[in-house]
């Protein structure tokens, strides 16, 4: 059960000679009035490796309608945001929310440092911030709502559920520091948490999934926000193996108690095979972050090799049936 790559991949490539000249990857996605909006991570130089977010619009057939020349979202230094990375978009109660990674110490990835001889720096500490997103006069607007992840947990891959769970806001998150004694996992894993409000504090943490297969031995993390189906929440996630290869898997989580896993793919549903996934700034990476349902198809948007944006699709109902038959 594999996702099928879109013929027009990659759908976005680096452009120009400034903020998005080196890499455009890991897009968040939202469907608004029949158009697909991508907020993608953009990098324009290798030394500081500061990320901004760019905005591109596609129609439902994945034709590019518009790509804005300026970044739509840039780090706010007063908030210790030196870099804004890996956004996810969730529609919730008629509003659009964005979770995104912030760090005061951005750093080029290991593969880039090695290739360019850039010395090692302390590993980036990361947190997740929340923003409300508006779309008016064909432009994205952002209102920052603040940090939502627990202090010191070192976070990425945090996604909001598109509706309340048991009457409360809820999220999946990936605290890299929560490993070892007392955490029930030896590798960074996917956790569930309620949020007492939006913005708010996370609480009631529960471990949802940890590494099981060799292709996810090093760590796992949520991809796009969970997609609701009548059989459960569909979660597309990434797994990293001991050689730092990033692949995608899928799981089905209980609708009322999403910390309960109903089904999970033992094999990846997408793995680096095409040249644009094998060769880039970080080779051998597929990194899904956005999902939309159009007709009977699930469209999964992913970053490839930390360089470009791509799409892969699958018929949703069939996919869920396969997953349940695992
Ligand atoms: C993760 C994040 C992603 C990136 C991936 C592969 O830790 O930094 O943005 O795509 O590594 O390098």
Coordinates of C-alpha atoms and ligand atoms in Angstrom, one line a residue:
X1 CA 0.0 0.0 0.0
X2 CA 2.1 2.9 -1.3
X3 CA 1.2 6.5 -2.1
X4 CA 1.4 7.4 -5.8
X5 CA 3.6 10.3 -6.8
X6 CA 2.1 13.2 -8.7
X7 CA 3.4 13.3 -12.3
X8 CA 4.3 17.0 -12.0
X9 CA 6.7 16.5 -9.0
X10 CA 8.4 18.5 -7.7
X11 CA 5.6 21.1 -7.6
X12 CA 7.9 23.8 -6.1
X13 CA 11.6 24.3 -6.5
X14 CA 14.0 27.0 -5.1
X15 CA 13.8 30.3 -6.9
X16 CA 15.5 33.7 -7.2
X17 CA 18.7 34.7 -5.4
X18 CA 17.4 35.7 -1.9
X19 CA 15.2 34.1 0.8
X20 CA 14.1 31.1 -1.2
X21 CA 17.0 30.5 -3.5
X22 CA 18.4 27.4 -1.8
X23 CA 15.6 25.3 -0.6
X24 CA 11.8 25.2 -0.5
X25 CA 10.4 22.2 1.4
X26 CA 8.1 20.7 4.0
X27 CA 4.8 22.6 3.1
X28 CA 1.8 23.1 5.4
X29 CA -1.4 22.9 3.4
X30 CA -5.0 24.3 3.6
X31 CA -7.9 24.2 1.1
X32 CA -9.7 27.5 0.9
X33 CA -12.5 28.1 -1.6
X34 CA -11.4 25.3 -3.9
X35 CA -7.7 26.4 -3.9
X36 CA -4.8 24.6 -2.2
X37 CA -2.6 26.9 -0.3
X38 CA 1.0 25.9 0.6
X39 CA 3.0 27.5 3.3
X40 CA 6.5 26.1 2.7
X41 CA 9.8 26.3 4.6
X42 CA 12.2 28.5 2.6
X43 CA 16.0 28.9 3.0
X44 CA 18.2 31.4 1.1
X45 CA 21.7 30.7 2.4
X46 CA 23.6 27.8 4.1
X47 CA 25.6 29.4 6.9
X48 CA 22.9 30.8 9.2
X49 CA 20.2 28.5 7.7
X50 CA 17.4 30.8 8.7
X51 CA 14.0 29.6 7.5
X52 CA 11.0 31.8 6.5
X53 CA 7.6 30.7 5.1
X54 CA 6.7 31.2 1.5
X55 CA 3.1 31.1 0.1
X56 CA 2.0 29.3 -3.1
X57 CA -1.5 28.6 -4.4
X58 CA -2.5 25.6 -6.6
X59 CA -5.8 24.7 -8.1
X60 CA -7.4 21.3 -7.4
X61 CA -5.6 19.8 -10.4
X62 CA -2.3 20.9 -8.9
X63 CA -1.6 23.6 -11.4
X64 CA 0.3 26.5 -9.9
X65 CA -2.0 29.6 -9.7
X66 CA 0.3 32.0 -7.8
X67 CA 3.6 32.1 -6.0
X68 CA 4.4 35.2 -3.9
X69 CA 7.7 36.9 -4.3
X70 CA 8.0 37.8 -0.7
X71 CA 7.9 35.5 2.3
X72 CA 4.5 35.5 4.0
X73 CA 5.9 34.8 7.5
X74 CA 9.3 35.7 8.9
X75 CA 11.0 35.2 12.3
X76 CA 10.1 37.7 15.0
X77 CA 13.4 38.3 16.8
X78 CA 11.8 39.9 19.8
X79 CA 10.1 36.6 20.5
X80 CA 13.4 34.6 20.1
X81 CA 12.3 33.3 16.8
X82 CA 15.5 33.2 14.8
X83 CA 14.0 30.8 12.3
X84 CA 10.4 29.6 11.6
X85 CA 10.2 26.0 10.3
X86 CA 7.9 23.1 9.3
X87 CA 4.5 24.7 9.7
X88 CA 1.2 22.7 9.9
X89 CA -2.2 24.1 9.2
X90 CA -5.5 23.0 10.9
X91 CA -9.0 24.2 10.3
X92 CA -10.8 24.2 13.6
X93 CA -14.2 25.7 14.6
X94 CA -14.2 27.9 11.4
X95 CA -10.7 29.3 12.1
X96 CA -7.3 28.4 10.5
X97 CA -4.5 27.7 12.9
X98 CA -0.8 27.2 12.2
X99 CA 1.7 25.4 14.5
X100 CA 5.3 26.0 13.6
X101 CA 8.8 25.3 14.9
X102 CA 10.8 28.2 16.4
X103 CA 14.4 28.2 17.5
X104 CA 16.8 30.8 18.8
X105 CA 19.7 28.8 17.4
X106 CA 19.0 27.8 13.8
X107 CA 21.7 25.5 12.3
X108 CA 22.3 23.9 8.9
X109 CA 21.5 20.2 9.0
X110 CA 24.3 17.6 9.5
X111 CA 24.5 16.8 5.7
X112 CA 25.0 20.4 4.8
X113 CA 27.6 21.1 7.5
X114 CA 29.6 18.0 6.4
X115 CA 29.4 18.9 2.7
X116 CA 30.4 22.6 3.2
X117 CA 32.8 22.1 6.1
X118 CA 30.6 24.2 8.5
X119 CA 31.7 23.5 12.1
X120 CA 29.4 21.8 14.5
X121 CA 27.2 24.1 16.6
X122 CA 25.2 23.3 19.7
X123 CA 22.1 21.4 18.5
X124 CA 19.1 23.6 17.9
X125 CA 16.6 23.7 20.8
X126 CA 13.1 24.0 19.4
X127 CA 9.6 24.8 20.6
X128 CA 6.2 25.1 18.9
X129 CA 4.3 28.3 18.5
X130 CA 0.7 28.8 17.5
X131 CA -0.7 31.5 15.2
X132 CA -4.1 32.2 13.8
X133 CA -4.1 32.6 10.0
X134 CA -6.5 34.7 8.0
X135 CA -6.8 34.9 4.3
X136 CA -8.1 38.2 3.0
X137 CA -7.5 40.1 -0.3
X138 CA -5.5 37.1 -1.5
X139 CA -2.9 37.4 1.2
X140 CA -2.2 35.4 4.3
X141 CA -2.3 37.2 7.6
X142 CA -0.9 35.9 10.9
X143 CA -1.7 36.6 14.5
X144 CA 0.9 35.1 16.9
X145 CA -0.7 33.4 19.9
X146 CA 2.4 32.1 21.6
X147 CA 4.3 28.9 22.6
X148 CA 2.2 25.9 23.4
X149 CA 4.7 23.1 24.1
X150 CA 6.1 22.3 27.6
X151 CA 9.4 24.0 28.5
X152 CA 12.5 22.0 27.9
X153 CA 10.8 19.2 25.9
X154 CA 12.6 20.1 22.6
X155 CA 9.8 19.9 20.1
X156 CA 9.0 19.5 16.5
X157 CA 6.1 17.8 14.6
X158 CA 3.2 19.3 16.6
X159 CA -0.2 19.2 15.0
X160 CA -3.7 20.2 16.2
X161 CA -6.7 18.0 15.8
X162 CA -9.2 19.6 13.6
X163 CA -11.9 19.2 16.2
X164 CA -12.2 18.9 20.0
X165 CA -11.6 15.5 21.6
X166 CA -14.0 14.9 24.5
X167 CA -14.8 18.6 24.5
X168 CA -11.2 19.8 24.7
X169 CA -8.7 21.1 22.2
X170 CA -6.0 18.5 21.5
X171 CA -2.7 18.0 19.7
X172 CA -0.1 15.4 18.8
X173 CA 3.5 16.4 19.6
X174 CA 7.0 15.0 19.5
X175 CA 9.1 15.9 22.5
X176 CA 12.7 14.8 21.7
X177 CA 13.7 15.2 25.4
X178 CA 11.1 12.8 26.6
X179 CA 13.0 9.6 26.3
X180 CA 14.5 7.1 28.7
X181 CA 13.6 6.2 32.2
X182 CA 10.0 7.2 33.1
X183 CA 9.0 8.0 29.6
X184 CA 8.1 4.5 28.3
X185 CA 10.2 5.2 25.1
X186 CA 13.9 5.1 24.3
X187 CA 13.5 7.2 21.1
X188 CA 11.6 10.4 20.3
X189 CA 8.0 9.4 19.9
X190 CA 4.5 10.7 19.1
X191 CA 2.5 12.0 22.2
X192 CA -1.1 13.1 22.7
X193 CA -2.0 16.2 24.8
X194 CA -5.0 18.3 25.6
X195 CA -4.7 22.0 25.4
X196 CA -6.6 24.0 28.0
X197 CA -7.4 26.7 25.5
X198 CA -6.1 28.2 22.2
X199 CA -3.6 29.4 22.9
X200 CA -3.1 27.4 26.0
X201 CA -1.0 24.9 27.9
X202 CA -0.6 21.3 27.0
X203 CA -1.6 18.8 29.7
X204 CA -2.7 15.2 30.1
X205 CA 0.2 13.8 28.0
X206 CA 0.0 10.2 26.8
X207 CA 2.4 8.3 24.7
X208 CA 0.7 7.3 21.4
X209 CA 3.3 5.6 19.2
X210 CA 7.0 4.9 19.4
X211 CA 9.5 3.4 17.0
X212 CA 8.7 -0.2 16.1
X213 CA 10.2 -1.0 12.7
X214 CA 13.9 -0.7 11.5
X215 CA 12.8 2.1 9.1
X216 CA 11.7 4.2 12.1
X217 CA 14.3 3.1 14.6
X218 CA 15.8 6.5 15.3
X219 CA 12.6 8.5 15.8
X220 CA 9.1 9.1 14.6
X221 CA 7.0 12.3 14.3
X222 CA 3.5 13.3 13.1
X223 CA 3.2 14.6 9.6
X224 CA 0.0 16.5 8.6
X225 CA -2.7 17.1 11.2
X226 CA -4.9 14.0 11.6
X227 CA -7.5 13.5 8.9
X228 CA -10.9 12.4 10.2
X229 CA -12.5 9.3 8.7
X230 CA -15.4 7.3 9.9
X231 CA -13.0 4.5 10.9
X232 CA -10.6 6.7 12.9
X233 CA -8.1 9.6 12.7
X234 CA -5.7 8.9 9.8
X235 CA -2.2 9.9 10.8
X236 CA 0.5 10.1 8.3
X237 CA 3.9 10.2 10.1
X238 CA 7.6 10.0 9.3
X239 CA 10.1 7.5 10.6
X240 CA 13.9 7.9 10.6
X241 CA 16.2 5.0 10.4
X242 CA 19.8 4.6 11.8
X243 CA 21.2 5.9 8.5
X244 CA 19.0 9.1 8.8
X245 CA 16.7 8.0 5.9
X246 CA 13.2 9.6 6.3
X247 CA 10.2 7.6 5.2
X248 CA 6.5 7.9 5.7
X249 CA 4.1 5.6 7.4
X250 CA 0.4 5.7 8.3
X251 CA -1.7 4.9 11.4
X252 CA -5.3 4.9 12.4
X253 CA -6.1 6.4 15.8
X254 CA -9.3 5.9 17.8
X255 CA -11.8 8.8 17.2
X256 CA -12.6 9.4 20.9
X257 CA -9.4 8.2 22.5
X258 CA -6.7 9.1 19.9
X259 CA -3.9 7.8 22.0
X260 CA -5.2 4.3 21.1
X261 CA -3.7 3.0 17.8
X262 CA -6.2 0.9 15.8
X263 CA -3.9 0.1 12.9
X264 CA -0.4 1.0 11.7
X265 CA 1.6 0.2 8.6
X266 CA 4.6 -2.1 9.2
X267 CA 6.1 -1.0 5.8
X268 CA 6.5 2.6 4.7
X269 CA 3.8 4.1 2.4
X270 CA 6.4 6.4 0.8
X271 CA 10.2 6.2 0.8
X272 CA 13.0 8.0 -1.1
X273 CA 13.2 6.6 -4.6
X274 CA 13.1 9.4 -7.1
X275 CA 16.1 11.5 -7.8
X276 CA 14.5 14.6 -6.2
X277 CA 14.1 12.6 -3.0
X278 CA 17.5 11.0 -3.1
X279 CA 19.6 14.0 -4.0
X280 CA 19.3 17.4 -2.3
X281 CA 20.5 19.3 0.7
X282 CA 19.7 16.4 3.0
X283 CA 19.6 13.2 0.8
X284 CA 17.1 10.4 1.2
X285 CA 14.3 12.4 2.8
X286 CA 10.5 12.4 2.3
X287 CA 8.8 14.6 4.9
X288 CA 5.0 14.9 4.7
X289 CA 3.4 17.9 6.4
X290 CA 0.1 18.6 4.6
X291 CA -2.9 16.5 3.6
X292 CA -6.2 17.5 1.9
X293 CA -9.1 15.4 0.6
X294 CA -10.2 16.2 -2.9
X295 CA -13.1 14.1 -4.2
X296 CA -12.2 10.5 -3.2
X297 CA -8.5 11.2 -3.2
X298 CA -6.1 12.0 -0.3
X299 CA -3.4 14.4 -1.4
X300 CA -0.3 14.3 0.7
X301 CA 2.2 17.2 0.4
X302 CA 5.8 16.5 1.4
X303 CA 9.3 17.9 1.3
X304 CA 11.9 15.9 -0.6
X305 CA 15.6 15.9 0.3
X306 CA 15.1 19.3 2.2
X307 CA 15.1 20.9 -1.3
X308 CA 11.7 20.8 -3.0
X309 CA 8.0 20.4 -2.5
X310 CA 6.1 17.3 -3.8
X311 CA 2.7 15.6 -3.8
X312 CA 1.6 12.0 -3.6
X313 CA -1.9 10.7 -3.7
X314 CA -4.1 7.7 -2.8
X315 CA -7.8 6.8 -2.9
X316 CA -8.8 7.5 0.7
X317 CA -11.4 4.8 1.3
X318 CA -9.3 2.0 -0.2
X319 CA -6.3 3.2 1.8
X320 CA -8.2 3.0 5.1
X321 CA -9.4 -0.4 4.2
X322 CA -5.9 -1.6 3.5
X323 CA -4.8 -0.1 6.8
X324 CA -7.5 -1.9 8.7
X325 CA -6.6 -5.2 7.0
X326 CA -3.0 -4.9 8.3
Ligands
LIG1 C1 14.0 17.3 10.6 C2 13.5 18.7 10.4 C3 12.9 18.8 9.0 C4 13.8 18.2 7.9 C5 14.2 16.8 8.4 C6 15.2 16.1 7.4 O1 14.6 17.2 11.9 O2 14.6 19.6 10.4 O3 12.7 20.1 8.7 O4 13.1 18.1 6.7 O5 14.8 16.8 9.6 O6 16.4 16.8 7.3

